[in-house]
JSON list of C-alpha atoms in Angstrom, two decimals:
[
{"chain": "A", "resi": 1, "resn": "UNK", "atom": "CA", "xyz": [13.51, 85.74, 53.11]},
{"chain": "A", "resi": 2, "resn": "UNK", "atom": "CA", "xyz": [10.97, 82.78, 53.25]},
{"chain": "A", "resi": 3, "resn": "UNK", "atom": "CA", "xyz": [7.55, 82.92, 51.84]},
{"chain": "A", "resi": 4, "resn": "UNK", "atom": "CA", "xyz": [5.11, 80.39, 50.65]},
{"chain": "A", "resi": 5, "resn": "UNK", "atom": "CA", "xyz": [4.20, 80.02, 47.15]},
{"chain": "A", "resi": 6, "resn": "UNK", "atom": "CA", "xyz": [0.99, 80.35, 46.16]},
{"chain": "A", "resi": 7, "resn": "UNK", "atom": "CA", "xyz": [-1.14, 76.95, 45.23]},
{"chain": "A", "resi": 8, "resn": "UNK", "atom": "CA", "xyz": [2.08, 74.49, 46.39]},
{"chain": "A", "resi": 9, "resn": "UNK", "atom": "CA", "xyz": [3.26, 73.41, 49.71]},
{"chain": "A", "resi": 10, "resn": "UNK", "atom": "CA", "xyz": [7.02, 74.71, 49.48]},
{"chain": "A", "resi": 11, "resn": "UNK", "atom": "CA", "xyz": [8.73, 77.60, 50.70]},
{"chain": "A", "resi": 12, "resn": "UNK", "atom": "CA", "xyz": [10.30, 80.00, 48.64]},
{"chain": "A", "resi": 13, "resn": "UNK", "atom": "CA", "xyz": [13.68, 81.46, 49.52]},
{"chain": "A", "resi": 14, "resn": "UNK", "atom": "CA", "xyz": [14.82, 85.02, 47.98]},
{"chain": "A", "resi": 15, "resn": "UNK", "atom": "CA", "xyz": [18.32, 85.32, 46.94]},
{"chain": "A", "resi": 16, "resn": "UNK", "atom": "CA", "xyz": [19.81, 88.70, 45.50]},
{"chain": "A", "resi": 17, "resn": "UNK", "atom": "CA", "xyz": [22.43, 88.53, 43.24]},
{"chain": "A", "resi": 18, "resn": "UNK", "atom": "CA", "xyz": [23.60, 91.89, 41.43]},
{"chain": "A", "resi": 19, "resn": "UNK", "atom": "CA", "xyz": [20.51, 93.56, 42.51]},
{"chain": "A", "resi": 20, "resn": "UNK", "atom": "CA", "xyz": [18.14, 91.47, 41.48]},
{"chain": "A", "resi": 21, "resn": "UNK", "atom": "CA", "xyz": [16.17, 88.70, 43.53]},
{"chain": "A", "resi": 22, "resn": "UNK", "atom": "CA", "xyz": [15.98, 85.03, 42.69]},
{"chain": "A", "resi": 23, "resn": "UNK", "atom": "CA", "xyz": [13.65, 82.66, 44.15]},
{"chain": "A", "resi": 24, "resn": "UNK", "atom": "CA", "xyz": [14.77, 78.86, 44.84]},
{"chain": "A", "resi": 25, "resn": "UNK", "atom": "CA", "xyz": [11.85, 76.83, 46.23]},
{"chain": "A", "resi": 26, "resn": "UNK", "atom": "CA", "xyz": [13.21, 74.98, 49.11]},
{"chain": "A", "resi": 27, "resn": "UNK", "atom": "CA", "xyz": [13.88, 71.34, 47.30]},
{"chain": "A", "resi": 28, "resn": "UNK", "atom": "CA", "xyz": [16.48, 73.72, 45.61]},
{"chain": "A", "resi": 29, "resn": "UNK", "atom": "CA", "xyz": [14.56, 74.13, 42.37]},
{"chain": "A", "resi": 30, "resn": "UNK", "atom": "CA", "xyz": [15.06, 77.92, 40.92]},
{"chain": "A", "resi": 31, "resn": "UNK", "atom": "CA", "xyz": [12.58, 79.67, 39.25]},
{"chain": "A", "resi": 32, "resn": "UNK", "atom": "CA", "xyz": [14.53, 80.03, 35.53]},
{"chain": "A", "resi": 33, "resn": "UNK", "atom": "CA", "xyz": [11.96, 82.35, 33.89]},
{"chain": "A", "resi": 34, "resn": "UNK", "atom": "CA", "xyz": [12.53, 85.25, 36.51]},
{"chain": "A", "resi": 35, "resn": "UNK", "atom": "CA", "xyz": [16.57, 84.31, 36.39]},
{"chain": "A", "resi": 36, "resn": "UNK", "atom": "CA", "xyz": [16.15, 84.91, 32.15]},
{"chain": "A", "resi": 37, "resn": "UNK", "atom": "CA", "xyz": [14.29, 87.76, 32.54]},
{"chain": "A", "resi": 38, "resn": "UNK", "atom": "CA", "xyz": [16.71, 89.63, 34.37]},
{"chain": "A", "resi": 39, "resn": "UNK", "atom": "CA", "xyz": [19.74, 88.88, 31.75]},
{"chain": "A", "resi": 40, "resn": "UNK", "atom": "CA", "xyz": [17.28, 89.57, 29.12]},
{"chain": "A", "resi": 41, "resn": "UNK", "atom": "CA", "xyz": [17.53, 86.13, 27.72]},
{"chain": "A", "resi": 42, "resn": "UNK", "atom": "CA", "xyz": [14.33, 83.69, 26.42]},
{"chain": "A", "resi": 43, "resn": "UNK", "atom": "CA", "xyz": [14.54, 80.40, 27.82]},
{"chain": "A", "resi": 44, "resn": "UNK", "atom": "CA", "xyz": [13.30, 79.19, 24.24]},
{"chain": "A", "resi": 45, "resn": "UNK", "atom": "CA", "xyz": [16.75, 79.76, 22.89]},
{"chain": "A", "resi": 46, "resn": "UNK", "atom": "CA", "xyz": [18.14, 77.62, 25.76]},
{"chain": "A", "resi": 47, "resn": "UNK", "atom": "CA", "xyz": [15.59, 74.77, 25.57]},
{"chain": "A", "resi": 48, "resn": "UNK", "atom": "CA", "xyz": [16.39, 74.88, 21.95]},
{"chain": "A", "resi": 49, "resn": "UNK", "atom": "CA", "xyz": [19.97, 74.19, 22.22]},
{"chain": "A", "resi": 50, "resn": "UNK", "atom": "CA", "xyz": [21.27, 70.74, 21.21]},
{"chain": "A", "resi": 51, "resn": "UNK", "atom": "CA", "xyz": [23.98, 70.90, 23.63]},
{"chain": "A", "resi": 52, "resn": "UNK", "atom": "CA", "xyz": [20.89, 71.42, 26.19]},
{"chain": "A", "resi": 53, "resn": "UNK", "atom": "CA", "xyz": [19.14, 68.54, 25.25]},
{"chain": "A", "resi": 54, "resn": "UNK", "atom": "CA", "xyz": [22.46, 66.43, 25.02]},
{"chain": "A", "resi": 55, "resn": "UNK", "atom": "CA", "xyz": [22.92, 67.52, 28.95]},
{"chain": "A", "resi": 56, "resn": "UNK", "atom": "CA", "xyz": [19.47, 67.03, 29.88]},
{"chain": "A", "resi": 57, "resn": "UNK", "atom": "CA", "xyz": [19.22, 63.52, 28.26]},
{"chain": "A", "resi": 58, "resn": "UNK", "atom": "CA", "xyz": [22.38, 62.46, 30.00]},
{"chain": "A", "resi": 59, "resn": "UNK", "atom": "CA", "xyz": [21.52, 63.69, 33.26]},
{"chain": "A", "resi": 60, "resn": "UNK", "atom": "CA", "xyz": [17.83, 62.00, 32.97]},
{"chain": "A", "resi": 61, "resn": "UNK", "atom": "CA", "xyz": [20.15, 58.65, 32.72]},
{"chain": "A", "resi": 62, "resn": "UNK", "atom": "CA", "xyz": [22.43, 58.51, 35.90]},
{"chain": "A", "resi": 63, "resn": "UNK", "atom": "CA", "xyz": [21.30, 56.90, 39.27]},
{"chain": "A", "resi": 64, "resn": "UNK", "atom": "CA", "xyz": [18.48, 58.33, 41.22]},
{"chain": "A", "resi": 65, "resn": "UNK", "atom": "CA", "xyz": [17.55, 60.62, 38.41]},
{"chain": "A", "resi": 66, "resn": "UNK", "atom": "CA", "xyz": [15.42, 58.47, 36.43]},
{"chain": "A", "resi": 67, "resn": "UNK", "atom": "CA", "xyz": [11.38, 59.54, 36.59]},
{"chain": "A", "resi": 68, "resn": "UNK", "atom": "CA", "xyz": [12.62, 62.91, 38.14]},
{"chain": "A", "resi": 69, "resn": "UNK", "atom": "CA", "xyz": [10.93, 66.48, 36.62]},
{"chain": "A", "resi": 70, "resn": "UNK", "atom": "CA", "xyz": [14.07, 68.53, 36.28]},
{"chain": "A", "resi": 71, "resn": "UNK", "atom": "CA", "xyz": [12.07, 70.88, 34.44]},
{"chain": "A", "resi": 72, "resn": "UNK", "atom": "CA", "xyz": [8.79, 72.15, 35.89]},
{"chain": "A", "resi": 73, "resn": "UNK", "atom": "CA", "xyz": [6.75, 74.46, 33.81]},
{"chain": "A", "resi": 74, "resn": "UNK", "atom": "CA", "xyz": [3.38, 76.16, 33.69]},
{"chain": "A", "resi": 75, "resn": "UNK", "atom": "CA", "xyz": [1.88, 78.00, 30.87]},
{"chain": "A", "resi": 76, "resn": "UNK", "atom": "CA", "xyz": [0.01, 80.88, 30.47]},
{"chain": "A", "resi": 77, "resn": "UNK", "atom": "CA", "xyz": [0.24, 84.67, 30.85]},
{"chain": "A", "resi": 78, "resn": "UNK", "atom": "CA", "xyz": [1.99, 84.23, 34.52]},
{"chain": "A", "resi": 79, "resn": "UNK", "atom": "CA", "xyz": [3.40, 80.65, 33.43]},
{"chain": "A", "resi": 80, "resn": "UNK", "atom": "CA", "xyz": [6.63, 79.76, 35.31]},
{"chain": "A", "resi": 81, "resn": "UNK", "atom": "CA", "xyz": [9.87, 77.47, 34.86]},
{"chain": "A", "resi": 82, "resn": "UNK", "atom": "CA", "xyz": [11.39, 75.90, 37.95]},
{"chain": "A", "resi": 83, "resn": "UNK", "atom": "CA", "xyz": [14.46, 74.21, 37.22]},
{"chain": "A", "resi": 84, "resn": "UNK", "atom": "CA", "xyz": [15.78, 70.88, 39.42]},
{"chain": "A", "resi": 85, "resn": "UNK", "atom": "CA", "xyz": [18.99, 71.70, 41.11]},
{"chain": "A", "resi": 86, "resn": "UNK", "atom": "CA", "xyz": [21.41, 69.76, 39.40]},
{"chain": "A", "resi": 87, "resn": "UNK", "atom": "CA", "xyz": [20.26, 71.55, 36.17]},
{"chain": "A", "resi": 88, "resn": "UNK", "atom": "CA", "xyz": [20.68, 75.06, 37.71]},
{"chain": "A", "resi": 89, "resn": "UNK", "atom": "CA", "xyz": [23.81, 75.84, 37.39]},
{"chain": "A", "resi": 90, "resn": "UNK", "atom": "CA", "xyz": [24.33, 74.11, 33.53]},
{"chain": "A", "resi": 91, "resn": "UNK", "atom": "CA", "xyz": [21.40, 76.81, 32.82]},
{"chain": "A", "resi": 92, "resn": "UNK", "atom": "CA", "xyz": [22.58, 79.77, 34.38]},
{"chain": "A", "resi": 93, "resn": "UNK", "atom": "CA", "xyz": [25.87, 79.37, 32.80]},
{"chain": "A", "resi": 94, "resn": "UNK", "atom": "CA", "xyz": [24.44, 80.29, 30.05]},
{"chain": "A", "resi": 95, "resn": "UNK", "atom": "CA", "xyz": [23.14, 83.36, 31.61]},
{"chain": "A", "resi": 96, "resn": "UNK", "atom": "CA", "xyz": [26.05, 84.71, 33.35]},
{"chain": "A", "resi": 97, "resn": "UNK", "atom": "CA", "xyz": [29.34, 82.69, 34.18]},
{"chain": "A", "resi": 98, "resn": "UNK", "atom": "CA", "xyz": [29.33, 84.51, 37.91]},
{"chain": "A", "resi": 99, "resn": "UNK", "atom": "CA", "xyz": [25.52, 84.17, 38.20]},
{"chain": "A", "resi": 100, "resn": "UNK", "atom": "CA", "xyz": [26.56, 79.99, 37.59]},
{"chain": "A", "resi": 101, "resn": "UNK", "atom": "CA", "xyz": [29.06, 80.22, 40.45]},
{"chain": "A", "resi": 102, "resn": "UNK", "atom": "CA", "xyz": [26.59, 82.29, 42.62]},
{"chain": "A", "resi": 103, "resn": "UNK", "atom": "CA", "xyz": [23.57, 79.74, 42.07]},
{"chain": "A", "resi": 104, "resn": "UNK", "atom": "CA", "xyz": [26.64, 77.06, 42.59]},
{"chain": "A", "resi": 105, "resn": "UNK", "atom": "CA", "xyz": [27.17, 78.11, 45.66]},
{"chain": "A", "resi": 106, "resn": "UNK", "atom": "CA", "xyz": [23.63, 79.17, 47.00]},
{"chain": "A", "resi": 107, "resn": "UNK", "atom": "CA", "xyz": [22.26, 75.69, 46.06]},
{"chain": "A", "resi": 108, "resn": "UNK", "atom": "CA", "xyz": [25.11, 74.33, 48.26]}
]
């Protein structure tokens, strides 16, 4: 399913995965706050992480990635994280190991 999001010019695509739907905006940036949710995980405890901020830092450092938001976030009561591609499947690893192979190969 395709839909546009509210207040931005991409599409969002609607993945289900266990019985629960994901949304990847169509740059291939996931929305990480609804993928938490459903394994009953807070993204604080990710962001957190030293081994998250290792990744991130490293990541922010190869070719072509330099200036790039791989985080996107909004606050607020109906605030949202959107999460660049290439740090997708690092983060839902540590969600679910088959939820990482299922964004792995959604993304692709």
């Amino acid at each position: 399913m395709v839909r546009k999001s509210p207040g931005r010019s991409a599409a969002l695509l609607s993945h289900t995965f266990e019985g629960h739907t994901f949304l990847f905006r169509e740059d291939g940036y996931i929305n990480m706050t609804k993928a938490a949710k459903a394994f009953g995980k807070k993204l604080s405890h990710f962001w957190a992480s030293h081994q998250t901020k290792e990744y991130m830092e490293a990541l922010s450092q190869m070719p072509g990635f330099r200036g790039i938001k791989l985080v996107i976030s909004s606050r607020g009561r109906y605030g949202e994280t959107w999460v660049h591609p290439k740090l997708t499947v690092f983060t839902a690893r540590w969600l679910d190991v088959r939820f990482a192979v299922w964004c792995d190969l959604v993304i692709e």
